[in-house]
Every structure is written in structure tokens, then in C-alpha cells.
PDB file of C-alpha atoms in Angstrom:
ATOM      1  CA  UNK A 296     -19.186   2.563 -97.501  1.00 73.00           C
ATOM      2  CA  UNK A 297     -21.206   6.039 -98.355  1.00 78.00           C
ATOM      3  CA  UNK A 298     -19.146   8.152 -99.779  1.00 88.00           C
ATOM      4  CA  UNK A 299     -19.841  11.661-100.947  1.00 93.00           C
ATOM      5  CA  UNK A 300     -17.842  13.539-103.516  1.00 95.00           C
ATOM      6  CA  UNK A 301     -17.523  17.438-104.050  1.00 97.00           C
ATOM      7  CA  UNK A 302     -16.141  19.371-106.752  1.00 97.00           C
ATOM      8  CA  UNK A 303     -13.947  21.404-107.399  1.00 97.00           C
ATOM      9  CA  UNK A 304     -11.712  21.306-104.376  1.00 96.00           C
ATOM     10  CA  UNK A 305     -11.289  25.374-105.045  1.00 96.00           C
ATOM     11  CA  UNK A 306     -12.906  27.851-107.613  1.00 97.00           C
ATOM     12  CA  UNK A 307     -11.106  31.363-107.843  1.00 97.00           C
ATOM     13  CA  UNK A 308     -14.269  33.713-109.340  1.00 97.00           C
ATOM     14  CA  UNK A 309     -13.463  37.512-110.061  1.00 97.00           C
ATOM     15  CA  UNK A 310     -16.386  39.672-107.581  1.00 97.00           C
ATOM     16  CA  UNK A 311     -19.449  39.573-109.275  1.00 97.00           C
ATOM     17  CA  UNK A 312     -18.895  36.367-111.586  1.00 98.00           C
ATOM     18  CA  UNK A 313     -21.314  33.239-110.514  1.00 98.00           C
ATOM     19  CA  UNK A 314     -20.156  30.266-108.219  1.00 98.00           C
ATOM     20  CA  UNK A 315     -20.982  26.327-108.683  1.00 98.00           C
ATOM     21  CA  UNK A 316     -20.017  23.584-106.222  1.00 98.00           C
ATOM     22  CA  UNK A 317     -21.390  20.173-107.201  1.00 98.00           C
ATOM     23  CA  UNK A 318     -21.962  17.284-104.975  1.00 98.00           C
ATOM     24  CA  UNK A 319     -22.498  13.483-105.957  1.00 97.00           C
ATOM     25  CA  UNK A 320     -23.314  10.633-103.519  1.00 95.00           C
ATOM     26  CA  UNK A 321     -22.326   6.811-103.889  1.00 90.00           C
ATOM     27  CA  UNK A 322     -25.508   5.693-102.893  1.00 91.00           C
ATOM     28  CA  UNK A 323     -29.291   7.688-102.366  1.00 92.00           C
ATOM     29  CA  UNK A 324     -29.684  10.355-100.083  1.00 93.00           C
ATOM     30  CA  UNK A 325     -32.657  10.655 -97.861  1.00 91.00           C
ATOM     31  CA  UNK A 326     -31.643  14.360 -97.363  1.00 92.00           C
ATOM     32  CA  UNK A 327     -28.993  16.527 -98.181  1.00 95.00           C
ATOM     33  CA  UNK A 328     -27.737  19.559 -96.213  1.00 96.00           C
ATOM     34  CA  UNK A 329     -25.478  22.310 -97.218  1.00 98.00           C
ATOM     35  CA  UNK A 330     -22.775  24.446 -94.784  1.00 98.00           C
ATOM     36  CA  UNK A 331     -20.953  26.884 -95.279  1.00 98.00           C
ATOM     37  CA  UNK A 332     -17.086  27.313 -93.216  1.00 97.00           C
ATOM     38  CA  UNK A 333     -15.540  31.194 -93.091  1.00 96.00           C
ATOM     39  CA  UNK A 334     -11.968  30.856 -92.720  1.00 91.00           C
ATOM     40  CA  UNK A 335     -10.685  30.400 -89.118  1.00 89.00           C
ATOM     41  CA  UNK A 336     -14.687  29.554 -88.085  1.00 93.00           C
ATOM     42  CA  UNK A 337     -16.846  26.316 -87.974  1.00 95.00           C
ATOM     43  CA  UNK A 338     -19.400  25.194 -90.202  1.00 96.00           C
ATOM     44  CA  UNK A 339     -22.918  27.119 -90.930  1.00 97.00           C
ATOM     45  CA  UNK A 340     -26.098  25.608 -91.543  1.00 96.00           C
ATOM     46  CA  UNK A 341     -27.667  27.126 -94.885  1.00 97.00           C
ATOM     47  CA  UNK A 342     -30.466  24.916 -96.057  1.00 96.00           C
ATOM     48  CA  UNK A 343     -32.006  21.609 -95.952  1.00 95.00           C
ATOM     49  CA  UNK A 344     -33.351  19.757 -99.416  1.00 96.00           C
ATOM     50  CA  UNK A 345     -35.504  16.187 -98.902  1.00 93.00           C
ATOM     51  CA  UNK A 346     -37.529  15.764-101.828  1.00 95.00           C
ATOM     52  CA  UNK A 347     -36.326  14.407-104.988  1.00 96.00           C
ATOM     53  CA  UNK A 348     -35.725  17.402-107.986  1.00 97.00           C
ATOM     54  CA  UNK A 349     -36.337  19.991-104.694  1.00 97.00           C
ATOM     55  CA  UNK A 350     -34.798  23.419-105.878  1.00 98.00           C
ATOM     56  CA  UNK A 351     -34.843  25.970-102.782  1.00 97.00           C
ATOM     57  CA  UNK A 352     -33.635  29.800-103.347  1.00 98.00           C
ATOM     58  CA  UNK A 353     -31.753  31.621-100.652  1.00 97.00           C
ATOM     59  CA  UNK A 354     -31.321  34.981-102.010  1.00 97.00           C
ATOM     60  CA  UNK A 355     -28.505  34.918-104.546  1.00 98.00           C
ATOM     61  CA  UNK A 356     -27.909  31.755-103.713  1.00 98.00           C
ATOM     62  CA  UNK A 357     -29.668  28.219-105.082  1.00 98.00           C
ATOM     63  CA  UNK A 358     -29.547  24.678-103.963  1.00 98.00           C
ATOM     64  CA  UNK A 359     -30.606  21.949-106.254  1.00 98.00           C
ATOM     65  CA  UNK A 360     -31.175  17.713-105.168  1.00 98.00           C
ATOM     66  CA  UNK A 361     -31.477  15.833-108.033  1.00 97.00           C
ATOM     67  CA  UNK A 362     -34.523  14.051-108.764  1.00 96.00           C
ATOM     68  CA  UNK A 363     -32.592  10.322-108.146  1.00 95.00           C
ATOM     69  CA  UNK A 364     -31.403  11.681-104.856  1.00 95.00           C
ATOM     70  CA  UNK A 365     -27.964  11.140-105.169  1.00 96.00           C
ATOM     71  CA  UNK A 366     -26.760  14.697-106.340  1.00 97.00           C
ATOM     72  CA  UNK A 367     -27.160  18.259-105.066  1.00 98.00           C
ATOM     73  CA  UNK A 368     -25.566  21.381-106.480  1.00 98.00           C
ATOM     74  CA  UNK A 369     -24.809  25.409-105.046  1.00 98.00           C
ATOM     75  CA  UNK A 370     -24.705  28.079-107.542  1.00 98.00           C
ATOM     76  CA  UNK A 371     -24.041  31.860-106.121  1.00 98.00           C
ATOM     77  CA  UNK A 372     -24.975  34.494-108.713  1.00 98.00           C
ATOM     78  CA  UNK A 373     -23.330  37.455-108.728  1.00 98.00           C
ATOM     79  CA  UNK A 374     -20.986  36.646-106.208  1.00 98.00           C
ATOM     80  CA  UNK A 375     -19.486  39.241-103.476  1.00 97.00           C
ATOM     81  CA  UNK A 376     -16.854  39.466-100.619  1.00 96.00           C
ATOM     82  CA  UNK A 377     -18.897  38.033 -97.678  1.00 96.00           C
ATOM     83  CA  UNK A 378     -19.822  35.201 -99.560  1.00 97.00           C
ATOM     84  CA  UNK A 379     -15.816  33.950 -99.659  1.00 97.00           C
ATOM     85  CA  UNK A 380     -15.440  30.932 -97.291  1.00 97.00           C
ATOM     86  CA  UNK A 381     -15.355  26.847 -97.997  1.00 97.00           C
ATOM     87  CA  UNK A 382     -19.297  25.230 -98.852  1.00 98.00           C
ATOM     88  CA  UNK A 383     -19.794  21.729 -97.915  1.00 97.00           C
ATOM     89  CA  UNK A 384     -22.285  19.074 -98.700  1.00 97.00           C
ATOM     90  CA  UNK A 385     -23.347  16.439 -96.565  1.00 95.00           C
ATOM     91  CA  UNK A 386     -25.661  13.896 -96.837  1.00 93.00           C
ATOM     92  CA  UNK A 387     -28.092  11.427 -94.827  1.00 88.00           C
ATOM     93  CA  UNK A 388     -28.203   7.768 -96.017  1.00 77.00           C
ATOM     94  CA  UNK A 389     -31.205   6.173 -94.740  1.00 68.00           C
ATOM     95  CA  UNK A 390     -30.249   4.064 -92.489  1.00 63.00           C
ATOM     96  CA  UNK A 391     -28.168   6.049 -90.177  1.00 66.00           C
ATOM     97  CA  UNK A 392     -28.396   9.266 -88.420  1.00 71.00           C
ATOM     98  CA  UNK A 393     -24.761  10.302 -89.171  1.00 80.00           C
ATOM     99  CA  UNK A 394     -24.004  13.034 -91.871  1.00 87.00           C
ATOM    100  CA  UNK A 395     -21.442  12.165 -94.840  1.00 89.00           C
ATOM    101  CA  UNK A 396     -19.635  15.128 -95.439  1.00 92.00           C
ATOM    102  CA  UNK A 397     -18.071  15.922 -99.116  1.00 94.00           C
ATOM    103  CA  UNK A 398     -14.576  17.622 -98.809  1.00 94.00           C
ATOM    104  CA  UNK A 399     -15.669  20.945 -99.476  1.00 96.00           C
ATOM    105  CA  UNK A 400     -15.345  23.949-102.142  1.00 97.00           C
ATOM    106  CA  UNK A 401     -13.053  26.702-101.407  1.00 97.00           C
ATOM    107  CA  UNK A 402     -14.934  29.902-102.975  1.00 98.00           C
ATOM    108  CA  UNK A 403     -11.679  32.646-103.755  1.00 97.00           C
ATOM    109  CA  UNK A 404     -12.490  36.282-104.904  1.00 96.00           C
ATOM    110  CA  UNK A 405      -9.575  37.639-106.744  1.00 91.00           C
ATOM    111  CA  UNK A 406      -7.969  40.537-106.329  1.00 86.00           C
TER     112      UNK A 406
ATOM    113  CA  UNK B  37     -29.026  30.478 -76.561  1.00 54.00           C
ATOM    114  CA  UNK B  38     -25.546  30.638 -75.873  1.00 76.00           C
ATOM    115  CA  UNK B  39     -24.642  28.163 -78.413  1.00 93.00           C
ATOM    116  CA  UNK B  40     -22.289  25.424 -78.425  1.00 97.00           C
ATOM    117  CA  UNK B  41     -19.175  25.865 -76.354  1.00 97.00           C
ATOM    118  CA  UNK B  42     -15.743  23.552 -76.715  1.00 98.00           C
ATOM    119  CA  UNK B  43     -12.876  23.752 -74.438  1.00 97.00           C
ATOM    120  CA  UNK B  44     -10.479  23.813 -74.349  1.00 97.00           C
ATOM    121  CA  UNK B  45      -9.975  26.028 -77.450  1.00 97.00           C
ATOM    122  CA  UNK B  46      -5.994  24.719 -78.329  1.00 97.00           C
ATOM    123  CA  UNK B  47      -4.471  22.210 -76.772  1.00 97.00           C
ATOM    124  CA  UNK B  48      -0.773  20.840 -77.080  1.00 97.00           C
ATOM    125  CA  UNK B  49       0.800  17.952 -75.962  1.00 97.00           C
ATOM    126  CA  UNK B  50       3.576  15.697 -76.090  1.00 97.00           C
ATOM    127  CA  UNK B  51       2.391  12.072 -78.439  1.00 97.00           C
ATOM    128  CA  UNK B  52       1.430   9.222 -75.943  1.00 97.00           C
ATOM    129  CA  UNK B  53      -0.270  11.753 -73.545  1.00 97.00           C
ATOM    130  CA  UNK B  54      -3.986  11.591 -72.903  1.00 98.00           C
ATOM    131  CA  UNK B  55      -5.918  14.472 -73.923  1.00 98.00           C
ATOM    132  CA  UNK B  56      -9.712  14.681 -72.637  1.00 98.00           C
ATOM    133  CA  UNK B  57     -11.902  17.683 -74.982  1.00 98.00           C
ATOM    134  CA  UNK B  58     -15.341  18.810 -73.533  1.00 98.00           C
ATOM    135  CA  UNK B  59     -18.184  20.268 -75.076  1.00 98.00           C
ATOM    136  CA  UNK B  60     -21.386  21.704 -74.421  1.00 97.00           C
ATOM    137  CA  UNK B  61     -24.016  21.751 -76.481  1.00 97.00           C
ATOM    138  CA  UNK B  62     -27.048  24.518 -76.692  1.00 95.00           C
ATOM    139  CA  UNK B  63     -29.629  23.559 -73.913  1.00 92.00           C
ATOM    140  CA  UNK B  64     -32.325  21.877 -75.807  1.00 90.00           C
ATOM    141  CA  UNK B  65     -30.902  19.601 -78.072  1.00 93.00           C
ATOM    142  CA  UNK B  66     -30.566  16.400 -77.291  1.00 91.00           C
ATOM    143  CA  UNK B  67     -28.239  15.082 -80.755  1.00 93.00           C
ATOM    144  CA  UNK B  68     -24.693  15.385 -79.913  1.00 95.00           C
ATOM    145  CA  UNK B  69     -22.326  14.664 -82.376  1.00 95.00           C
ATOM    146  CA  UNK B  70     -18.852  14.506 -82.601  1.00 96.00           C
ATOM    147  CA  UNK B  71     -16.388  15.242 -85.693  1.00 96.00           C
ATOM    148  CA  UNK B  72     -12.632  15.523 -86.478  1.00 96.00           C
ATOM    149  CA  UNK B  73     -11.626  18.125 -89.541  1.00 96.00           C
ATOM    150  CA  UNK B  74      -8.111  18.031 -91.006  1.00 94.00           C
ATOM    151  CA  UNK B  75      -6.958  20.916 -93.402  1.00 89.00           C
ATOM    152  CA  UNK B  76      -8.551  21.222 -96.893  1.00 86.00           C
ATOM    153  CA  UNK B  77     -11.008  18.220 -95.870  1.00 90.00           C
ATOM    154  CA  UNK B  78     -14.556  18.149 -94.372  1.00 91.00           C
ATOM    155  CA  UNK B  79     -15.796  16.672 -90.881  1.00 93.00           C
ATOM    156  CA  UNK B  80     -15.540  13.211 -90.562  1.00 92.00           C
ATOM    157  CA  UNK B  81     -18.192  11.544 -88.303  1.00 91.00           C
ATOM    158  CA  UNK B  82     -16.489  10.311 -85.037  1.00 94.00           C
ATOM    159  CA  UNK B  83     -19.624   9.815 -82.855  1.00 94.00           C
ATOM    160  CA  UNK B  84     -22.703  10.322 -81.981  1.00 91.00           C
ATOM    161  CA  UNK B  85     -25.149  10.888 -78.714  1.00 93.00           C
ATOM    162  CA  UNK B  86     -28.602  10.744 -78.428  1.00 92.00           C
ATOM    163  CA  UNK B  87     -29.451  12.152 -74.931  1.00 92.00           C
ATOM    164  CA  UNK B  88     -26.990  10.279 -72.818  1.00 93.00           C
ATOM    165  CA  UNK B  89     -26.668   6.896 -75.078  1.00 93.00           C
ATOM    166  CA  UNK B  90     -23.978   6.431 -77.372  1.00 92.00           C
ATOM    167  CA  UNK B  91     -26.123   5.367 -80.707  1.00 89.00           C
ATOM    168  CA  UNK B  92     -23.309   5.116 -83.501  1.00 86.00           C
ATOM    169  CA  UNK B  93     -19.505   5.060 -83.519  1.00 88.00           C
ATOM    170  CA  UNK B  94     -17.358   5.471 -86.912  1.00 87.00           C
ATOM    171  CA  UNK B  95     -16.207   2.130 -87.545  1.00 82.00           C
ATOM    172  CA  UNK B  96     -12.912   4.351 -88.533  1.00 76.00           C
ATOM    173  CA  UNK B  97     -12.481   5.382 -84.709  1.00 81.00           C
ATOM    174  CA  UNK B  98      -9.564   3.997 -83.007  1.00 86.00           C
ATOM    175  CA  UNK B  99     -10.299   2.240 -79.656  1.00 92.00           C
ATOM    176  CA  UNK B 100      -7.907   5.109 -78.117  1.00 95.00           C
ATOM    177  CA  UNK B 101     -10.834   7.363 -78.586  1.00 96.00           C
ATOM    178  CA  UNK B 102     -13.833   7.155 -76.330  1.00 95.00           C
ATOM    179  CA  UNK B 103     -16.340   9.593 -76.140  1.00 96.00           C
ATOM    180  CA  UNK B 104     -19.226  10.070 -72.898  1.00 96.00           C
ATOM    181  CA  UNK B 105     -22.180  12.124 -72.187  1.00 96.00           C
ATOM    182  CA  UNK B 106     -23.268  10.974 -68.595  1.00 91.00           C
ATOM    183  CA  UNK B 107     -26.306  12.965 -67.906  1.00 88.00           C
ATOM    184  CA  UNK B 108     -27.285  13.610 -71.826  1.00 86.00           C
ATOM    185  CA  UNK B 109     -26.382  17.171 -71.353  1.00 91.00           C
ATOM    186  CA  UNK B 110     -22.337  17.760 -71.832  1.00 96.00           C
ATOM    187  CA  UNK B 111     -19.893  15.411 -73.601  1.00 98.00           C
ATOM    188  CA  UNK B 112     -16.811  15.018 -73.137  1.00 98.00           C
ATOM    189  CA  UNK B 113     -14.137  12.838 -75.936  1.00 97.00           C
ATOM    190  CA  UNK B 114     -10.861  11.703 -75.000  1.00 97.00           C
ATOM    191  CA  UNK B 115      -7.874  10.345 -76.772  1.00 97.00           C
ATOM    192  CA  UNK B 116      -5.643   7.512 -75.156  1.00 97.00           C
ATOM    193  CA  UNK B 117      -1.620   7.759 -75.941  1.00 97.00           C
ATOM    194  CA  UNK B 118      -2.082  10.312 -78.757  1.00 97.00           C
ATOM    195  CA  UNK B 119      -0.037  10.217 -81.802  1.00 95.00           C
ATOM    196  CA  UNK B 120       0.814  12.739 -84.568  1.00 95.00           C
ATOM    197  CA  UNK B 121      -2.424  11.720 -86.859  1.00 94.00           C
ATOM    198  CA  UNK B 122      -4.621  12.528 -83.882  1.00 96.00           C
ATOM    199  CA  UNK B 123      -3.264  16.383 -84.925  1.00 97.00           C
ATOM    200  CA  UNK B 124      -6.517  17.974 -85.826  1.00 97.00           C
ATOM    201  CA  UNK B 125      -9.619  20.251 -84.864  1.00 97.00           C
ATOM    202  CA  UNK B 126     -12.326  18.060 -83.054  1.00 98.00           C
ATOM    203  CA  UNK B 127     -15.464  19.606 -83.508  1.00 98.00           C
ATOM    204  CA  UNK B 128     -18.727  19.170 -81.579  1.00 98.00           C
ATOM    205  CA  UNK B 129     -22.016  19.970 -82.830  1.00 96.00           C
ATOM    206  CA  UNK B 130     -25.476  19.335 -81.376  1.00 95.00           C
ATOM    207  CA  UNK B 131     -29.071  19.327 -82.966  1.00 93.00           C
ATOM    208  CA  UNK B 132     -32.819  18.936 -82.637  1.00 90.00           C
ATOM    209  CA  UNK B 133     -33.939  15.354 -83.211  1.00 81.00           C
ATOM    210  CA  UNK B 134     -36.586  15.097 -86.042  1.00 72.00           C
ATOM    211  CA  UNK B 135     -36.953  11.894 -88.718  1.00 63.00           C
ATOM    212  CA  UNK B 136     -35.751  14.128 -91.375  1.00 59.00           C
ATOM    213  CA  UNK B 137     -32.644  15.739 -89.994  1.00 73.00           C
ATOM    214  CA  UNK B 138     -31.979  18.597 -88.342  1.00 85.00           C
ATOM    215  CA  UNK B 139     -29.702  21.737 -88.842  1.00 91.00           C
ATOM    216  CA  UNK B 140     -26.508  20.779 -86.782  1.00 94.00           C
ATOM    217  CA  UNK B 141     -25.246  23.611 -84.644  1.00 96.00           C
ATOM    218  CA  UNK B 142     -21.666  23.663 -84.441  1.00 97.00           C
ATOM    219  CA  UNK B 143     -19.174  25.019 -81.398  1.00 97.00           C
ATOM    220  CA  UNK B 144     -15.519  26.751 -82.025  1.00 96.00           C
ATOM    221  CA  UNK B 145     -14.207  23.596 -81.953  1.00 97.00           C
ATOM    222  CA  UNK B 146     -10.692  22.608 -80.278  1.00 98.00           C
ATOM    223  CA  UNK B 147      -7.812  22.348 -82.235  1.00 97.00           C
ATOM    224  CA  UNK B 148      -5.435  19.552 -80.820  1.00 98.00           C
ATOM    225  CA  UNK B 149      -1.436  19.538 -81.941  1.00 97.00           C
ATOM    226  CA  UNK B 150       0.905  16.779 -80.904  1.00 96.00           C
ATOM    227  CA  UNK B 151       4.043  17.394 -81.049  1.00 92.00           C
TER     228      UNK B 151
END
């Protein structure tokens, strides 16, 4: 079946340093949506990406699909406190309505 | 909008009871969807609603689980004879329809323990 896979499981960044979580799909995506989870909370919609090579900027924050469709990456620049919480990934085949979630990337500031 | 709203928010119970989770979603959207998260791992698909019919089912989903939304507005999931890998949050989110997806609107979720 569709499978989706995210990594890394966990990225420890100092405040300020960037953030990447990359996601890669088993088969092609019609869309691709990315969430973010604070701890203790529920997912957060961020953004949507459909078209193939689509690159969409949320202030420090920028989502990539790759042109084939079957990747997607988040990079944070400069990252701070609020932005600490676990980002998934989860993609739309096209031939169901059901999302395929990637396991997530746990964003850590250190001390 | 109020948002979505699961209750109960915790519930524990003994394994082989039957546990029955409700949710309702935000007025206006008629995709209801319904997902299980374990620690350190992201939703997994359990079902989904579109109004009040039952369009797809993980193939995954035990036949223990069975999930309704009568009038297309609330849901409600429950688990038959639970057992300690039903220990979990169940999360319910609901959404706009549209061809090309829509943001998914999660609730609090309820976190179930069997003990």
C-alpha cells in the first residue's frame, strides 16, 4: 500500500540554527499537506502544495513538492521557541480521499 | 466556529469492555474523518464520513471498531471488547469537501487507556 516516509524521526537545533524535515512517498501524490503537533495538542494545518516543483513561503518557514510529486520538504530558518513541536507530512494518492500521514519530525531547541 | 469537540477527553477501562467516543465536528463541514495516533507516530486513517455515508474504511480496522454518523452531523466510533493495542488517542477531524483537498480541522482528541 501508500506509504509515506519522514525523516529524521527528531532534530535537536540550537535557537536560531535552520530546521529540515523531508518527506518521500511510495507512489505520486496528487497533493501534499503539512501539520504541525505542539506537545500535549492535536495537529495544525500549515499549508497545502498541488502542483508539481510548487515552492510556497510561510514566513520563515518554506514548503517544497517535488516536481515528480512524490517528495515534499520543510525548512525553518532561523528557528525560535514557538516554533518547537512535531511537523508531519501527509499525502493524497489519487484515488482516495484519505490522507497518508508520515511519522513525523520532532523539532527540539536546546538549552 | 466553535471547532471540533471530542468527548470524552480520557477514558479508562478494563480490556474486553466496550468503549463508544463521540465527536463533533465544526458546523459546516461535511468530511468527517477518523484517526488513531500512538506515541512518536502520526495519525493513521481509521475512517471516513462524507455527510452521513461511510465512504472508506482502513482495511487495517478491526471489525471490533465501527464508526456512525446518523444524521451527517456528529459521529460517534466505538470499540467492541477492547484490548491493550486499542491504548491510544483517537482523533477526529472534519473538513470542507473540495477535489483537491481540504485543510482538516482537528478536535482535542480522546485519549483511551486499557488497563
Amino acid at each position: 500500500g501508500q506509504q509515506v516516509m519522514q525523516i529524521p524521526q527528531y532534530q535537536h537545533v540550537q535557537e536560531g540554527e535552520d530546521f529540515t524535515t523531508y518527506c518521500n512517498s511510495s507512489t505520486t501524490l496528487s497533493n501534499i499537506q503539512w501539520y504541525k503537533q505542539r506537545p500535549g495538542g492535536h495537529p495544525v494545518f500549515l499549508i497545502q502544495l498541488v502542483k508539481s516543483g510548487e515552492v510556497k513561503k510561510q514566513k520563515r518557514l518554506t514548503f517544497q513538492f517535488g516536481e515528480a510529486k512524490k517528495n515534499s520538504s520543510l525548512h525553518i530558518t532561523a528557528t525560535q521557541t514557538t516554533d518547537v513541536g512535531t511537523y508531519f507530512c501527509a499525502g493524497r494518492g489519487d484515488s482516495n480521499y484519505q490522507l497518508i500521514w508520515g511519522a513525523g519530525t520532532k523539532l527540539i531547541i536546546k538549552p | 466556529d466553535t471547532g471540533v469537540s471530542q468527548n470524552p477527553r480520557h477514558k479508562i477501562t478494563k480490556r474486553g469492555q466496550n468503549v463508544t467516543f463521540r465527536c463533533d465536528p465544526i458546523s459546516e463541514h461535511n468530511r468527517l474523518y477518523w484517526y488513531r495516533q500512538t506515541l512518536g507516530q502520526g495519525p493513521e486513517f481509521l475512517t471516513y464520513f462524507q455527510n452521513e455515508a461511510q465512504l472508506e474504511k482502513s482495511r487495517l480496522l478491526s471489525d471490533r471498531f465501527s464508526a456512525e454518523r446518523p444524521k451527517g452531523s456528529f459521529s460517534t466510533l466505538e470499540i467492541q471488547r477492547t484490548e491493550q493495542g486499542d491504548s491510544a488517542m483517537y482523533l477526529c477531524a472534519s473538513s470542507l469537501a473540495g477535489y483537491s483537498g481540504q485543510p482538516q480541522h482537528f478536535g482535542d482528541g480522546t485519549r483511551l487507556s486499557i488497563l
